[in-house]
Amino acid sequence: MPIPTPAPATAATAFEVDDFVLYRDPAQFWRGEPGHTIVCRVTNVVRYSSGGCRYNLLPVTGGLIREVQGDYMRLLPPADAMRDIDTAPLNGDAAADGVTAAAAAWLTQQAATTTWRPELPPH
């Protein structure tokens, strides 16, 4: 009878300062506690002479998490966070319904602070 082998683990990624990541606290996870997975921003990369590194994280809800192993983090791509803006219809009666409130506020701010009139490209 063959012995089952565990599924291969996802390789850790090298993260950079200001990357947004999903962090899972392994101790809370294995104890079955709620709130073990949170969104954070990488604030510092701690490099060791052995070639390894750990990360200091700033949770979006506040606080600081020091020297986290990259194996417990997953990158949150900017494209995912901005997809609603990139795919929102910009014309029609329902245009505002396709954009979240934050995206609409950002677009409004950009329009209000623009100091030059956008020109159409030449034909």
Short mmCIF file of N, CA and C in Angstrom, two decimals:
data_model
loop_
_atom_site.label_atom_id
_atom_site.label_comp_id
_atom_site.label_asym_id
_atom_site.label_seq_id
_atom_site.Cartn_x
_atom_site.Cartn_y
_atom_site.Cartn_z
N MET A 1 0.84 -1.17 0.00
CA MET A 1 0.00 0.00 0.00
C MET A 1 0.89 1.24 0.00
N PRO A 2 0.67 2.17 -0.96
CA PRO A 2 1.52 3.36 -1.03
C PRO A 2 1.26 4.30 0.14
N ILE A 3 2.30 4.97 0.57
CA ILE A 3 2.20 5.95 1.66
C ILE A 3 1.85 7.30 1.05
N PRO A 4 0.78 7.94 1.52
CA PRO A 4 0.43 9.25 0.96
C PRO A 4 1.49 10.29 1.31
N THR A 5 1.76 11.14 0.35
CA THR A 5 2.71 12.22 0.58
C THR A 5 1.96 13.53 0.62
N PRO A 6 2.39 14.45 1.48
CA PRO A 6 1.69 15.74 1.56
C PRO A 6 1.86 16.54 0.28
N ALA A 7 0.90 17.40 0.03
CA ALA A 7 0.97 18.27 -1.14
C ALA A 7 2.16 19.21 -0.99
N PRO A 8 2.82 19.55 -2.10
CA PRO A 8 3.96 20.46 -2.00
C PRO A 8 3.53 21.83 -1.51
N ALA A 9 4.35 22.41 -0.66
CA ALA A 9 4.05 23.74 -0.12
C ALA A 9 4.35 24.80 -1.17
N THR A 10 3.64 25.90 -1.11
CA THR A 10 3.90 27.02 -1.99
C THR A 10 5.21 27.66 -1.56
N ALA A 11 6.08 27.92 -2.51
CA ALA A 11 7.37 28.52 -2.20
C ALA A 11 7.17 29.94 -1.68
N ALA A 12 7.98 30.31 -0.69
CA ALA A 12 7.91 31.65 -0.14
C ALA A 12 8.39 32.66 -1.18
N THR A 13 7.80 33.81 -1.16
CA THR A 13 8.15 34.89 -2.08
C THR A 13 9.03 35.88 -1.34
N ALA A 14 9.91 36.54 -2.06
CA ALA A 14 10.70 37.63 -1.47
C ALA A 14 9.83 38.88 -1.52
N PHE A 15 9.48 39.40 -0.38
CA PHE A 15 8.61 40.57 -0.29
C PHE A 15 9.47 41.82 -0.16
N GLU A 16 8.89 42.97 -0.53
CA GLU A 16 9.60 44.24 -0.45
C GLU A 16 8.83 45.20 0.45
N VAL A 17 9.53 46.22 0.93
CA VAL A 17 8.90 47.26 1.75
C VAL A 17 7.76 47.88 0.95
N ASP A 18 6.64 48.10 1.61
CA ASP A 18 5.40 48.68 1.08
C ASP A 18 4.54 47.69 0.31
N ASP A 19 4.94 46.41 0.22
CA ASP A 19 4.05 45.39 -0.35
C ASP A 19 2.91 45.17 0.62
N PHE A 20 1.71 44.96 0.10
CA PHE A 20 0.58 44.55 0.93
C PHE A 20 0.50 43.03 0.86
N VAL A 21 0.36 42.42 2.03
CA VAL A 21 0.36 40.97 2.13
C VAL A 21 -0.77 40.49 3.03
N LEU A 22 -1.12 39.24 2.86
CA LEU A 22 -2.03 38.57 3.77
C LEU A 22 -1.14 37.74 4.69
N TYR A 23 -1.24 37.98 5.99
CA TYR A 23 -0.41 37.27 6.97
C TYR A 23 -1.28 36.37 7.83
N ARG A 24 -0.84 35.15 8.00
CA ARG A 24 -1.54 34.21 8.88
C ARG A 24 -0.63 33.89 10.06
N ASP A 25 -1.10 34.22 11.26
CA ASP A 25 -0.36 33.91 12.48
C ASP A 25 -0.46 32.41 12.72
N PRO A 26 0.67 31.68 12.60
CA PRO A 26 0.59 30.22 12.70
C PRO A 26 0.14 29.71 14.07
N ALA A 27 0.55 30.38 15.14
CA ALA A 27 0.16 29.93 16.47
C ALA A 27 -1.35 30.07 16.67
N GLN A 28 -1.91 31.20 16.28
CA GLN A 28 -3.36 31.39 16.40
C GLN A 28 -4.11 30.42 15.50
N PHE A 29 -3.58 30.19 14.30
CA PHE A 29 -4.24 29.29 13.35
C PHE A 29 -4.32 27.88 13.92
N TRP A 30 -3.19 27.34 14.41
CA TRP A 30 -3.17 25.96 14.90
C TRP A 30 -3.93 25.79 16.21
N ARG A 31 -4.10 26.88 16.96
CA ARG A 31 -4.93 26.80 18.17
C ARG A 31 -6.41 26.97 17.86
N GLY A 32 -6.73 27.30 16.60
CA GLY A 32 -8.13 27.46 16.20
C GLY A 32 -8.74 28.76 16.63
N GLU A 33 -7.91 29.75 16.91
CA GLU A 33 -8.41 31.05 17.35
C GLU A 33 -8.88 31.88 16.16
N PRO A 34 -9.89 32.70 16.35
CA PRO A 34 -10.34 33.58 15.26
C PRO A 34 -9.35 34.73 15.05
N GLY A 35 -9.45 35.37 13.91
CA GLY A 35 -8.62 36.53 13.62
C GLY A 35 -7.17 36.21 13.32
N HIS A 36 -6.89 35.00 12.87
CA HIS A 36 -5.50 34.60 12.63
C HIS A 36 -4.94 35.08 11.31
N THR A 37 -5.79 35.58 10.40
CA THR A 37 -5.34 36.01 9.08
C THR A 37 -5.72 37.48 8.88
N ILE A 38 -4.71 38.32 8.61
CA ILE A 38 -4.95 39.76 8.49
C ILE A 38 -4.16 40.35 7.32
N VAL A 39 -4.63 41.50 6.84
CA VAL A 39 -3.95 42.24 5.79
C VAL A 39 -2.94 43.17 6.45
N CYS A 40 -1.71 43.16 5.91
CA CYS A 40 -0.63 43.98 6.46
C CYS A 40 0.17 44.63 5.34
N ARG A 41 0.96 45.63 5.73
CA ARG A 41 1.93 46.25 4.82
C ARG A 41 3.32 45.94 5.36
N VAL A 42 4.23 45.54 4.48
CA VAL A 42 5.61 45.26 4.88
C VAL A 42 6.30 46.59 5.15
N THR A 43 6.84 46.76 6.38
CA THR A 43 7.50 48.02 6.74
C THR A 43 9.01 47.90 6.77
N ASN A 44 9.52 46.68 6.92
CA ASN A 44 10.97 46.49 7.02
C ASN A 44 11.32 45.06 6.67
N VAL A 45 12.44 44.88 5.99
CA VAL A 45 12.96 43.55 5.69
C VAL A 45 14.21 43.37 6.54
N VAL A 46 14.20 42.38 7.42
CA VAL A 46 15.33 42.10 8.30
C VAL A 46 16.15 40.98 7.65
N ARG A 47 17.35 41.31 7.19
CA ARG A 47 18.19 40.33 6.50
C ARG A 47 19.23 39.77 7.46
N TYR A 48 19.46 38.47 7.35
CA TYR A 48 20.43 37.78 8.21
C TYR A 48 21.66 37.39 7.40
N SER A 49 22.80 37.28 8.06
CA SER A 49 24.04 36.91 7.38
C SER A 49 23.95 35.50 6.79
N SER A 50 23.04 34.68 7.29
CA SER A 50 22.87 33.32 6.76
C SER A 50 22.17 33.33 5.40
N GLY A 51 21.67 34.50 4.97
CA GLY A 51 20.97 34.60 3.70
C GLY A 51 19.47 34.65 3.85
N GLY A 52 18.96 34.31 5.02
CA GLY A 52 17.52 34.35 5.25
C GLY A 52 17.05 35.76 5.58
N CYS A 53 15.75 35.92 5.64
CA CYS A 53 15.21 37.22 6.05
C CYS A 53 13.86 37.02 6.72
N ARG A 54 13.47 38.01 7.47
CA ARG A 54 12.16 38.08 8.12
C ARG A 54 11.60 39.46 7.84
N TYR A 55 10.32 39.62 8.15
CA TYR A 55 9.63 40.86 7.78
C TYR A 55 8.92 41.46 8.97
N ASN A 56 8.99 42.80 9.09
CA ASN A 56 8.18 43.51 10.06
C ASN A 56 6.94 44.01 9.32
N LEU A 57 5.78 43.77 9.93
CA LEU A 57 4.51 44.06 9.28
C LEU A 57 3.71 45.08 10.08
N LEU A 58 2.99 45.92 9.35
CA LEU A 58 2.08 46.89 9.95
C LEU A 58 0.67 46.50 9.52
N PRO A 59 -0.12 45.88 10.42
CA PRO A 59 -1.50 45.53 10.05
C PRO A 59 -2.29 46.78 9.68
N VAL A 60 -3.20 46.65 8.72
CA VAL A 60 -3.99 47.82 8.32
C VAL A 60 -4.90 48.29 9.44
N THR A 61 -5.16 47.44 10.42
CA THR A 61 -5.99 47.82 11.57
C THR A 61 -5.17 48.44 12.69
N GLY A 62 -3.84 48.52 12.53
CA GLY A 62 -2.97 49.10 13.54
C GLY A 62 -2.11 48.07 14.24
N GLY A 63 -1.05 48.54 14.88
CA GLY A 63 -0.14 47.66 15.59
C GLY A 63 1.12 47.39 14.78
N LEU A 64 1.92 46.44 15.25
CA LEU A 64 3.16 46.05 14.58
C LEU A 64 3.42 44.58 14.86
N ILE A 65 3.80 43.86 13.84
CA ILE A 65 4.16 42.44 13.98
C ILE A 65 5.60 42.32 13.53
N ARG A 66 6.46 41.83 14.42
CA ARG A 66 7.91 41.79 14.14
C ARG A 66 8.40 40.42 13.69
N GLU A 67 9.34 40.46 12.76
CA GLU A 67 10.13 39.32 12.30
C GLU A 67 9.29 38.09 11.94
N VAL A 68 8.47 38.25 10.92
CA VAL A 68 7.58 37.21 10.42
C VAL A 68 8.30 36.43 9.32
N GLN A 69 8.11 35.14 9.30
CA GLN A 69 8.64 34.30 8.22
C GLN A 69 7.80 34.49 6.97
N GLY A 70 8.45 34.58 5.84
CA GLY A 70 7.75 34.77 4.57
C GLY A 70 6.82 33.63 4.21
N ASP A 71 7.03 32.45 4.80
CA ASP A 71 6.17 31.30 4.51
C ASP A 71 4.73 31.53 4.95
N TYR A 72 4.51 32.45 5.87
CA TYR A 72 3.17 32.71 6.40
C TYR A 72 2.55 33.97 5.80
N MET A 73 3.08 34.40 4.66
CA MET A 73 2.59 35.60 4.00
C MET A 73 2.29 35.30 2.54
N ARG A 74 1.31 35.99 1.99
CA ARG A 74 0.99 35.89 0.56
C ARG A 74 0.80 37.31 0.04
N LEU A 75 1.39 37.60 -1.10
CA LEU A 75 1.31 38.92 -1.71
C LEU A 75 -0.11 39.22 -2.17
N LEU A 76 -0.56 40.43 -1.89
CA LEU A 76 -1.85 40.91 -2.39
C LEU A 76 -1.55 41.84 -3.56
N PRO A 77 -1.76 41.37 -4.78
CA PRO A 77 -1.40 42.17 -5.95
C PRO A 77 -2.23 43.45 -6.08
N PRO A 78 -1.60 44.55 -6.46
CA PRO A 78 -2.34 45.81 -6.65
C PRO A 78 -3.47 45.66 -7.67
N ALA A 79 -3.28 44.83 -8.68
CA ALA A 79 -4.32 44.66 -9.70
C ALA A 79 -5.62 44.19 -9.09
N ASP A 80 -5.55 43.33 -8.07
CA ASP A 80 -6.78 42.86 -7.42
C ASP A 80 -7.47 43.98 -6.66
N ALA A 81 -6.69 44.83 -5.99
CA ALA A 81 -7.28 45.93 -5.22
C ALA A 81 -7.87 47.00 -6.12
N MET A 82 -7.36 47.12 -7.35
CA MET A 82 -7.79 48.19 -8.24
C MET A 82 -8.72 47.71 -9.35
N ARG A 83 -9.09 46.42 -9.32
CA ARG A 83 -9.89 45.85 -10.40
C ARG A 83 -11.22 46.58 -10.59
N ASP A 84 -11.87 46.99 -9.49
CA ASP A 84 -13.17 47.66 -9.64
C ASP A 84 -13.03 48.98 -10.39
N ILE A 85 -11.93 49.69 -10.19
CA ILE A 85 -11.72 50.94 -10.93
C ILE A 85 -11.39 50.64 -12.39
N ASP A 86 -10.55 49.63 -12.61
CA ASP A 86 -10.12 49.30 -13.97
C ASP A 86 -11.26 48.78 -14.83
N THR A 87 -12.25 48.14 -14.23
CA THR A 87 -13.31 47.52 -15.01
C THR A 87 -14.65 48.24 -14.91
N ALA A 88 -14.71 49.32 -14.15
CA ALA A 88 -15.99 50.03 -13.96
C ALA A 88 -16.40 50.74 -15.25
N PRO A 89 -17.69 50.69 -15.57
CA PRO A 89 -18.16 51.44 -16.73
C PRO A 89 -18.09 52.94 -16.41
N LEU A 90 -17.56 53.71 -17.33
CA LEU A 90 -17.39 55.14 -17.07
C LEU A 90 -18.42 56.00 -17.79
N ASN A 91 -19.38 55.36 -18.43
CA ASN A 91 -20.45 56.13 -19.05
C ASN A 91 -21.77 55.39 -18.83
N GLY A 92 -22.84 56.08 -19.00
CA GLY A 92 -24.16 55.47 -18.80
C GLY A 92 -24.75 55.85 -17.47
N ASP A 93 -26.04 55.54 -17.31
CA ASP A 93 -26.76 55.91 -16.10
C ASP A 93 -26.26 55.18 -14.86
N ALA A 94 -25.78 53.95 -15.02
CA ALA A 94 -25.36 53.14 -13.87
C ALA A 94 -23.85 53.18 -13.64
N ALA A 95 -23.15 54.16 -14.20
CA ALA A 95 -21.69 54.20 -14.08
C ALA A 95 -21.24 54.27 -12.62
N ALA A 96 -21.89 55.07 -11.82
CA ALA A 96 -21.47 55.22 -10.42
C ALA A 96 -21.71 53.96 -9.62
N ASP A 97 -22.68 53.12 -10.01
CA ASP A 97 -22.96 51.89 -9.27
C ASP A 97 -21.83 50.86 -9.42
N GLY A 98 -21.05 50.96 -10.49
CA GLY A 98 -20.00 49.99 -10.73
C GLY A 98 -18.70 50.31 -10.02
N VAL A 99 -18.61 51.46 -9.39
CA VAL A 99 -17.40 51.90 -8.72
C VAL A 99 -17.67 51.99 -7.22
N THR A 100 -16.78 51.45 -6.41
CA THR A 100 -16.97 51.53 -4.97
C THR A 100 -16.86 52.99 -4.51
N ALA A 101 -17.31 53.26 -3.32
CA ALA A 101 -17.28 54.62 -2.79
C ALA A 101 -15.85 55.16 -2.72
N ALA A 102 -14.90 54.33 -2.32
CA ALA A 102 -13.50 54.77 -2.22
C ALA A 102 -12.95 55.12 -3.59
N ALA A 103 -13.26 54.30 -4.59
CA ALA A 103 -12.78 54.56 -5.94
C ALA A 103 -13.40 55.84 -6.48
N ALA A 104 -14.68 56.04 -6.24
CA ALA A 104 -15.34 57.25 -6.70
C ALA A 104 -14.74 58.48 -6.03
N ALA A 105 -14.44 58.40 -4.75
CA ALA A 105 -13.82 59.52 -4.04
C ALA A 105 -12.44 59.82 -4.61
N TRP A 106 -11.67 58.79 -4.92
CA TRP A 106 -10.34 58.98 -5.48
C TRP A 106 -10.44 59.64 -6.86
N LEU A 107 -11.34 59.16 -7.70
CA LEU A 107 -11.52 59.75 -9.02
C LEU A 107 -11.97 61.20 -8.92
N THR A 108 -12.85 61.50 -7.98
CA THR A 108 -13.32 62.87 -7.78
C THR A 108 -12.17 63.77 -7.35
N GLN A 109 -11.33 63.28 -6.43
CA GLN A 109 -10.19 64.05 -5.96
C GLN A 109 -9.22 64.32 -7.11
N GLN A 110 -8.97 63.31 -7.93
CA GLN A 110 -8.06 63.50 -9.05
C GLN A 110 -8.59 64.55 -10.02
N ALA A 111 -9.88 64.52 -10.28
CA ALA A 111 -10.48 65.50 -11.18
C ALA A 111 -10.41 66.90 -10.60
N ALA A 112 -10.57 67.02 -9.27
CA ALA A 112 -10.59 68.34 -8.62
C ALA A 112 -9.19 68.94 -8.52
N THR A 113 -8.15 68.12 -8.47
CA THR A 113 -6.79 68.63 -8.27
C THR A 113 -6.00 68.74 -9.56
N THR A 114 -6.59 68.36 -10.67
CA THR A 114 -5.89 68.47 -11.95
C THR A 114 -5.77 69.93 -12.33
N THR A 115 -4.56 70.37 -12.67
CA THR A 115 -4.32 71.78 -13.00
C THR A 115 -4.28 72.02 -14.50
N TRP A 116 -4.41 70.99 -15.28
CA TRP A 116 -4.40 71.16 -16.73
C TRP A 116 -5.56 70.42 -17.33
N ARG A 117 -5.98 70.89 -18.47
CA ARG A 117 -7.11 70.29 -19.17
C ARG A 117 -6.60 69.13 -20.03
N PRO A 118 -7.15 67.94 -19.87
CA PRO A 118 -6.69 66.84 -20.69
C PRO A 118 -7.06 67.07 -22.15
N GLU A 119 -6.13 66.75 -23.03
CA GLU A 119 -6.34 66.91 -24.47
C GLU A 119 -6.48 65.55 -25.13
N LEU A 120 -7.28 65.51 -26.16
CA LEU A 120 -7.40 64.29 -26.93
C LEU A 120 -6.17 64.14 -27.82
N PRO A 121 -5.73 62.92 -28.07
CA PRO A 121 -4.58 62.74 -28.96
C PRO A 121 -4.95 63.14 -30.38
N PRO A 122 -3.96 63.57 -31.19
CA PRO A 122 -4.25 63.95 -32.58
C PRO A 122 -4.69 62.74 -33.38
N HIS A 123 -5.49 62.96 -34.39
CA HIS A 123 -5.99 61.87 -35.23
C HIS A 123 -4.89 61.27 -36.04
#
